[in-house]
C-alpha atoms as a printed R data frame, in Angstrom:
    type eleno elety resid chain resno       x       y       z
1   ATOM     1    CA   UNK     A     1  -5.678  10.928  44.019
2   ATOM     2    CA   UNK     A     2  -5.024  13.788  41.616
3   ATOM     3    CA   UNK     A     3  -2.579  11.625  39.640
4   ATOM     4    CA   UNK     A     4  -5.180   8.846  39.374
5   ATOM     5    CA   UNK     A     5  -7.743  11.295  37.988
6   ATOM     6    CA   UNK     A     6  -5.233  12.565  35.425
7   ATOM     7    CA   UNK     A     7  -4.440   8.991  34.414
8   ATOM     8    CA   UNK     A     8  -8.137   8.318  33.875
9   ATOM     9    CA   UNK     A     9  -8.387  11.511  31.826
10  ATOM    10    CA   UNK     A    10  -5.886  10.039  29.351
11  ATOM    11    CA   UNK     A    11  -8.400   7.326  28.316
12  ATOM    12    CA   UNK     A    12 -11.022   9.587  26.665
13  ATOM    13    CA   UNK     A    13  -8.255  11.816  25.309
14  ATOM    14    CA   UNK     A    14  -6.671   8.755  23.664
15  ATOM    15    CA   UNK     A    15  -9.948   7.760  22.017
16  ATOM    16    CA   UNK     A    16 -10.608  11.299  20.778
17  ATOM    17    CA   UNK     A    17  -7.009  11.652  19.534
18  ATOM    18    CA   UNK     A    18  -7.330   8.452  17.556
19  ATOM    19    CA   UNK     A    19 -10.599   9.602  15.982
20  ATOM    20    CA   UNK     A    20  -9.159  13.020  15.107
21  ATOM    21    CA   UNK     A    21  -5.985  11.451  13.687
22  ATOM    22    CA   UNK     A    22  -8.105   9.106  11.565
23  ATOM    23    CA   UNK     A    23 -10.273  11.984  10.276
24  ATOM    24    CA   UNK     A    24  -7.186  14.084   9.467
25  ATOM    25    CA   UNK     A    25  -5.567  11.179   7.604
26  ATOM    26    CA   UNK     A    26  -8.751  10.581   5.605
27  ATOM    27    CA   UNK     A    27  -8.795  14.284   4.774
28  ATOM    28    CA   UNK     A    28  -5.197  14.264   3.531
29  ATOM    29    CA   UNK     A    29  -5.855  11.190   1.398
30  ATOM    30    CA   UNK     A    30  -4.419   7.733   0.723
31  ATOM    31    CA   UNK     A    31  -1.185   9.149  -0.711
32  ATOM    32    CA   UNK     A    32  -0.053  10.034   2.814
33  ATOM    33    CA   UNK     A    33  -0.406   6.367   3.763
34  ATOM    34    CA   UNK     A    34   0.923   4.644   0.653
35  ATOM    35    CA   UNK     A    35   3.671   6.836  -0.812
36  ATOM    36    CA   UNK     A    36   5.628   9.046   1.548
37  ATOM    37    CA   UNK     A    37   7.673  11.828   0.029
38  ATOM    38    CA   UNK     A    38  10.016  13.781   2.293
39  ATOM    39    CA   UNK     A    39   7.309  16.423   2.807
40  ATOM    40    CA   UNK     A    40   4.647  13.774   3.571
41  ATOM    41    CA   UNK     A    41   7.047  12.155   6.032
42  ATOM    42    CA   UNK     A    42   7.561  15.435   7.923
43  ATOM    43    CA   UNK     A    43   3.809  16.124   7.993
44  ATOM    44    CA   UNK     A    44   3.065  12.589   9.180
45  ATOM    45    CA   UNK     A    45   5.595  12.739  12.019
46  ATOM    46    CA   UNK     A    46   4.384  16.184  13.101
47  ATOM    47    CA   UNK     A    47   0.723  15.160  13.203
48  ATOM    48    CA   UNK     A    48   1.659  11.995  15.098
49  ATOM    49    CA   UNK     A    49   3.563  14.068  17.666
50  ATOM    50    CA   UNK     A    50   0.627  16.443  18.085
51  ATOM    51    CA   UNK     A    51  -1.728  13.506  18.629
52  ATOM    52    CA   UNK     A    52   0.601  11.966  21.220
53  ATOM    53    CA   UNK     A    53   1.045  15.295  23.028
54  ATOM    54    CA   UNK     A    54  -2.670  16.030  23.248
55  ATOM    55    CA   UNK     A    55  -3.264  12.486  24.516
56  ATOM    56    CA   UNK     A    56  -0.819  12.349  27.447
57  ATOM    57    CA   UNK     A    57  -0.173  16.000  28.301
58  ATOM    58    CA   UNK     A    58  -3.202  16.817  30.414
59  ATOM    59    CA   UNK     A    59  -1.768  20.256  31.294
60  ATOM    60    CA   UNK     A    60  -2.329  21.463  27.726
61  ATOM    61    CA   UNK     A    61  -5.925  22.095  26.565
62  ATOM    62    CA   UNK     A    62  -7.021  19.267  24.270
63  ATOM    63    CA   UNK     A    63  -8.429  21.727  21.742
64  ATOM    64    CA   UNK     A    64  -4.948  23.165  21.064
65  ATOM    65    CA   UNK     A    65  -3.809  19.786  19.798
66  ATOM    66    CA   UNK     A    66  -6.917  19.439  17.623
67  ATOM    67    CA   UNK     A    67  -6.167  22.805  16.008
68  ATOM    68    CA   UNK     A    68  -2.525  21.823  15.354
69  ATOM    69    CA   UNK     A    69  -3.502  18.487  13.753
70  ATOM    70    CA   UNK     A    70  -6.019  20.079  11.399
71  ATOM    71    CA   UNK     A    71  -3.762  23.032  10.537
72  ATOM    72    CA   UNK     A    72  -1.033  20.606   9.428
73  ATOM    73    CA   UNK     A    73  -3.663  18.496   7.689
74  ATOM    74    CA   UNK     A    74  -4.921  21.465   5.678
75  ATOM    75    CA   UNK     A    75  -1.325  22.475   4.859
76  ATOM    76    CA   UNK     A    76  -0.692  18.968   3.499
77  ATOM    77    CA   UNK     A    77  -3.941  19.127   1.521
78  ATOM    78    CA   UNK     A    78  -3.047  22.542   0.087
79  ATOM    79    CA   UNK     A    79   0.484  21.445  -0.842
80  ATOM    80    CA   UNK     A    80  -0.919  18.326  -2.505
81  ATOM    81    CA   UNK     A    81  -3.293  20.494  -4.567
82  ATOM    82    CA   UNK     A    82  -0.757  23.161  -5.517
83  ATOM    83    CA   UNK     A    83   1.933  20.631  -6.499
84  ATOM    84    CA   UNK     A    84  -0.546  19.054  -8.931
85  ATOM    85    CA   UNK     A    85  -0.914  22.457 -10.620
86  ATOM    86    CA   UNK     A    86   2.712  23.603 -10.656
87  ATOM    87    CA   UNK     A    87   5.514  21.264 -11.726
88  ATOM    88    CA   UNK     A    88   8.268  23.595 -10.439
89  ATOM    89    CA   UNK     A    89   6.752  23.712  -6.965
90  ATOM    90    CA   UNK     A    90   6.282  19.952  -7.059
91  ATOM    91    CA   UNK     A    91   9.981  19.441  -7.766
92  ATOM    92    CA   UNK     A    92  10.901  21.922  -5.016
93  ATOM    93    CA   UNK     A    93   8.614  20.530  -2.302
94  ATOM    94    CA   UNK     A    94   8.076  16.875  -3.208
95  ATOM    95    CA   UNK     A    95  11.309  16.291  -5.118
96  ATOM    96    CA   UNK     A    96  11.983  14.655  -8.465
97  ATOM    97    CA   UNK     A    97  13.142  11.256  -9.707
98  ATOM    98    CA   UNK     A    98  16.859  10.688 -10.173
99  ATOM    99    CA   UNK     A    99  18.511   8.210 -12.543
100 ATOM   100    CA   UNK     A   100  21.008   5.924 -10.809
101 ATOM   101    CA   UNK     A   101  21.602   3.548 -13.713
102 ATOM   102    CA   UNK     A   102  21.503   4.768 -17.314
103 ATOM   103    CA   UNK     A   103  21.988   2.385 -20.237
104 ATOM   104    CA   UNK     A   104  23.578  -0.130 -17.903
105 ATOM   105    CA   UNK     A   105  26.036   2.383 -16.361
106 ATOM   106    CA   UNK     A   106  26.007   3.390 -12.699
107 ATOM   107    CA   UNK     A   107  25.943   7.184 -12.314
108 ATOM   108    CA   UNK     A   108  28.124   7.759  -9.259
109 ATOM   109    CA   UNK     A   109  27.377  11.490  -9.171
110 ATOM   110    CA   UNK     A   110  23.635  10.854  -8.861
111 ATOM   111    CA   UNK     A   111  24.294   8.369  -6.058
112 ATOM   112    CA   UNK     A   112  26.001  11.191  -4.170
113 ATOM   113    CA   UNK     A   113  23.268  13.730  -4.982
114 ATOM   114    CA   UNK     A   114  20.485  11.490  -3.722
115 ATOM   115    CA   UNK     A   115  22.593  10.141  -0.821
116 ATOM   116    CA   UNK     A   116  21.646   6.674  -2.026
117 ATOM   117    CA   UNK     A   117  24.181   4.188  -0.681
118 ATOM   118    CA   UNK     A   118  25.404   1.516  -3.102
119 ATOM   119    CA   UNK     A   119  24.584  -1.168  -0.542
120 ATOM   120    CA   UNK     A   120  21.010   0.109  -0.253
121 ATOM   121    CA   UNK     A   121  20.830   0.139  -4.050
122 ATOM   122    CA   UNK     A   122  21.949  -3.501  -4.288
123 ATOM   123    CA   UNK     A   123  19.466  -4.470  -1.576
124 ATOM   124    CA   UNK     A   124  16.585  -2.807  -3.434
125 ATOM   125    CA   UNK     A   125  17.687  -4.532  -6.648
126 ATOM   126    CA   UNK     A   126  17.530  -7.914  -4.895
127 ATOM   127    CA   UNK     A   127  14.108  -7.098  -3.470
128 ATOM   128    CA   UNK     A   128  13.008  -6.310  -7.022
129 ATOM   129    CA   UNK     A   129  14.319  -9.686  -8.178
130 ATOM   130    CA   UNK     A   130  17.577  -8.478  -9.764
131 ATOM   131    CA   UNK     A   131  20.615 -10.194  -8.286
132 ATOM   132    CA   UNK     A   132  22.785  -9.238 -11.258
133 ATOM   133    CA   UNK     A   133  23.147  -5.471 -11.829
134 ATOM   134    CA   UNK     A   134  24.302  -6.129 -15.398
135 ATOM   135    CA   UNK     A   135  20.695  -7.057 -16.250
136 ATOM   136    CA   UNK     A   136  19.513  -3.499 -15.517
137 ATOM   137    CA   UNK     A   137  19.132  -0.911 -18.284
138 ATOM   138    CA   UNK     A   138  17.698   1.918 -16.154
139 ATOM   139    CA   UNK     A   139  17.209   2.354 -12.409
140 ATOM   140    CA   UNK     A   140  15.408   5.416 -11.084
141 ATOM   141    CA   UNK     A   141  15.002   6.460  -7.472
142 ATOM   142    CA   UNK     A   142  11.569   8.095  -7.197
143 ATOM   143    CA   UNK     A   143  10.728  11.145  -5.098
144 ATOM   144    CA   UNK     A   144   9.422   8.882  -2.327
145 ATOM   145    CA   UNK     A   145  12.691   6.908  -2.244
146 ATOM   146    CA   UNK     A   146  11.438   3.793  -4.033
147 ATOM   147    CA   UNK     A   147  13.628   2.259  -6.709
148 ATOM   148    CA   UNK     A   148  12.094   1.628 -10.137
149 ATOM   149    CA   UNK     A   149  13.965  -0.737 -12.451
150 ATOM   150    CA   UNK     A   150  13.766  -1.260 -16.214
151 ATOM   151    CA   UNK     A   151  15.625  -4.437 -17.208
152 ATOM   152    CA   UNK     A   152  17.562  -4.771 -20.440
153 ATOM   153    CA   UNK     A   153  15.495  -5.981 -23.385
154 ATOM   154    CA   UNK     A   154  16.915  -9.496 -23.303
155 ATOM   155    CA   UNK     A   155  15.948  -9.895 -19.638
156 ATOM   156    CA   UNK     A   156  12.373  -8.599 -19.936
157 ATOM   157    CA   UNK     A   157   9.634 -11.234 -19.588
158 ATOM   158    CA   UNK     A   158   7.948 -12.444 -22.762
159 ATOM   159    CA   UNK     A   159   4.326 -11.282 -23.087
160 ATOM   160    CA   UNK     A   160   1.454 -12.777 -25.110
161 ATOM   161    CA   UNK     A   161   1.741  -9.751 -27.408
162 ATOM   162    CA   UNK     A   162   5.368 -10.630 -28.183
163 ATOM   163    CA   UNK     A   163   4.204 -14.096 -29.246
164 ATOM   164    CA   UNK     A   164   1.183 -12.765 -31.181
165 ATOM   165    CA   UNK     A   165  -1.205 -14.662 -28.896
166 ATOM   166    CA   UNK     A   166  -4.799 -13.613 -28.368
167 ATOM   167    CA   UNK     A   167  -5.833 -13.546 -24.725
168 ATOM   168    CA   UNK     A   168  -9.019 -12.672 -22.886
169 ATOM   169    CA   UNK     A   169  -9.156  -9.272 -21.183
170 ATOM   170    CA   UNK     A   170  -7.927  -9.295 -17.580
171 ATOM   171    CA   UNK     A   171 -10.687  -9.370 -14.993
172 ATOM   172    CA   UNK     A   172 -10.731  -9.169 -11.221
173 ATOM   173    CA   UNK     A   173 -11.407 -12.265  -9.156
174 ATOM   174    CA   UNK     A   174 -14.430 -11.882  -6.856
175 ATOM   175    CA   UNK     A   175 -14.233 -12.856  -3.187
176 ATOM   176    CA   UNK     A   176 -17.672 -14.435  -2.813
177 ATOM   177    CA   UNK     A   177 -17.187 -15.985   0.651
178 ATOM   178    CA   UNK     A   178 -15.075 -14.400   3.384
179 ATOM   179    CA   UNK     A   179 -14.664 -16.037   6.799
180 ATOM   180    CA   UNK     A   180 -17.803 -18.136   6.411
181 ATOM   181    CA   UNK     A   181 -19.997 -15.263   5.198
182 ATOM   182    CA   UNK     A   182 -21.365 -14.923   1.681
183 ATOM   183    CA   UNK     A   183 -20.574 -11.656  -0.109
184 ATOM   184    CA   UNK     A   184 -23.870 -11.010  -1.889
185 ATOM   185    CA   UNK     A   185 -22.773  -8.011  -3.936
186 ATOM   186    CA   UNK     A   186 -19.658  -9.795  -5.217
187 ATOM   187    CA   UNK     A   187 -21.751 -12.827  -6.188
188 ATOM   188    CA   UNK     A   188 -24.243 -10.607  -8.032
189 ATOM   189    CA   UNK     A   189 -21.394  -8.867  -9.865
190 ATOM   190    CA   UNK     A   190 -20.377 -12.275 -11.236
191 ATOM   191    CA   UNK     A   191 -24.007 -12.822 -12.376
192 ATOM   192    CA   UNK     A   192 -24.492 -15.763 -10.033
193 ATOM   193    CA   UNK     A   193 -26.958 -16.428  -7.231
194 ATOM   194    CA   UNK     A   194 -26.786 -18.275  -3.926
195 ATOM   195    CA   UNK     A   195 -28.485 -21.380  -5.325
196 ATOM   196    CA   UNK     A   196 -25.735 -21.734  -7.918
197 ATOM   197    CA   UNK     A   197 -23.095 -21.278  -5.224
198 ATOM   198    CA   UNK     A   198 -24.622 -23.901  -2.934
199 ATOM   199    CA   UNK     A   199 -24.735 -26.380  -5.817
200 ATOM   200    CA   UNK     A   200 -21.078 -25.794  -6.706
201 ATOM   201    CA   UNK     A   201 -19.975 -26.048  -3.082
202 ATOM   202    CA   UNK     A   202 -21.908 -29.286  -2.639
203 ATOM   203    CA   UNK     A   203 -19.977 -30.754  -5.577
204 ATOM   204    CA   UNK     A   204 -16.778 -29.834  -3.714
205 ATOM   205    CA   UNK     A   205 -18.067 -31.442  -0.530
206 ATOM   206    CA   UNK     A   206 -19.238 -28.384   1.409
207 ATOM   207    CA   UNK     A   207 -22.733 -28.277   2.889
208 ATOM   208    CA   UNK     A   208 -22.341 -24.911   4.623
209 ATOM   209    CA   UNK     A   209 -20.262 -21.734   4.454
210 ATOM   210    CA   UNK     A   210 -18.909 -22.102   7.990
211 ATOM   211    CA   UNK     A   211 -15.710 -24.104   7.241
212 ATOM   212    CA   UNK     A   212 -14.719 -21.771   4.392
213 ATOM   213    CA   UNK     A   213 -12.159 -19.050   5.080
214 ATOM   214    CA   UNK     A   214 -12.188 -17.680   1.529
215 ATOM   215    CA   UNK     A   215 -13.856 -18.602  -1.754
216 ATOM   216    CA   UNK     A   216 -13.056 -16.835  -5.020
217 ATOM   217    CA   UNK     A   217 -14.725 -16.886  -8.427
218 ATOM   218    CA   UNK     A   218 -13.174 -15.727 -11.691
219 ATOM   219    CA   UNK     A   219 -14.646 -14.805 -15.073
220 ATOM   220    CA   UNK     A   220 -14.214 -18.399 -16.303
221 ATOM   221    CA   UNK     A   221 -16.413 -19.578 -13.396
222 ATOM   222    CA   UNK     A   222 -13.463 -21.183 -11.642
223 ATOM   223    CA   UNK     A   223 -14.431 -21.534  -7.993
224 ATOM   224    CA   UNK     A   224 -11.509 -21.851  -5.551
225 ATOM   225    CA   UNK     A   225 -12.131 -22.637  -1.879
226 ATOM   226    CA   UNK     A   226  -9.733 -22.132   1.049
227 ATOM   227    CA   UNK     A   227 -10.670 -23.855   4.297
228 ATOM   228    CA   UNK     A   228 -10.406 -22.534   7.830
229 ATOM   229    CA   UNK     A   229  -8.039 -24.040  10.395
230 ATOM   230    CA   UNK     A   230  -5.737 -25.617   7.816
231 ATOM   231    CA   UNK     A   231  -2.548 -26.583   9.650
232 ATOM   232    CA   UNK     A   232   0.939 -26.397   8.187
233 ATOM   233    CA   UNK     A   233   1.298 -30.153   8.793
234 ATOM   234    CA   UNK     A   234  -1.702 -30.726   6.514
235 ATOM   235    CA   UNK     A   235   0.335 -29.291   3.654
236 ATOM   236    CA   UNK     A   236   3.476 -31.342   4.300
237 ATOM   237    CA   UNK     A   237   5.579 -28.198   4.734
238 ATOM   238    CA   UNK     A   238   9.069 -29.030   5.932
239 ATOM   239    CA   UNK     A   239  10.579 -26.936   8.690
């Protein structure tokens, strides 16, 4: 009976832990989620462990776990602030980028310093679209472990500027229908109204928003519609 009660106690503790973890992550900021340095990684694991402990360990007061999560959260917030102000502390705590390839030459010593395996390096090059290392002028491993590559001049893509072409400024594409629902604010941002949208959809053969999974509109008034429930066989995709 006592075990059953403790098991039931885990349910509200789980919900509260999730809420607290979410609040702490929001407090730390998006950097913790998107770009993990070694310090961010340690903080993230620690907070996750605290949340798990305060969820399942009913012998420990729940409030202790809450304190631990927010203490680590505030430490992460403070470190993030202080490393923005002091470059030396940033290099000490967060780390600094290291050059692995310089002017087309692999720097073996820096591979050893960063403990970056040559096989991992080649894998990251392939992920970046470089299957031939000889095409790389510089390769830098960032503080968060990501590999940044600058290709040699002859392998860099040609841009409109290189060809002296005039192009329109880049603009975001608006998602004006999502899962059958019209996005009013997005439509207004494109200076269009619902009557205009209905007219354009009717031309494309749509009498309602329901069958539309996504509809986008760009600055040139190009309306693209993606239907719901489109099967792979409808697209003639070969297995």
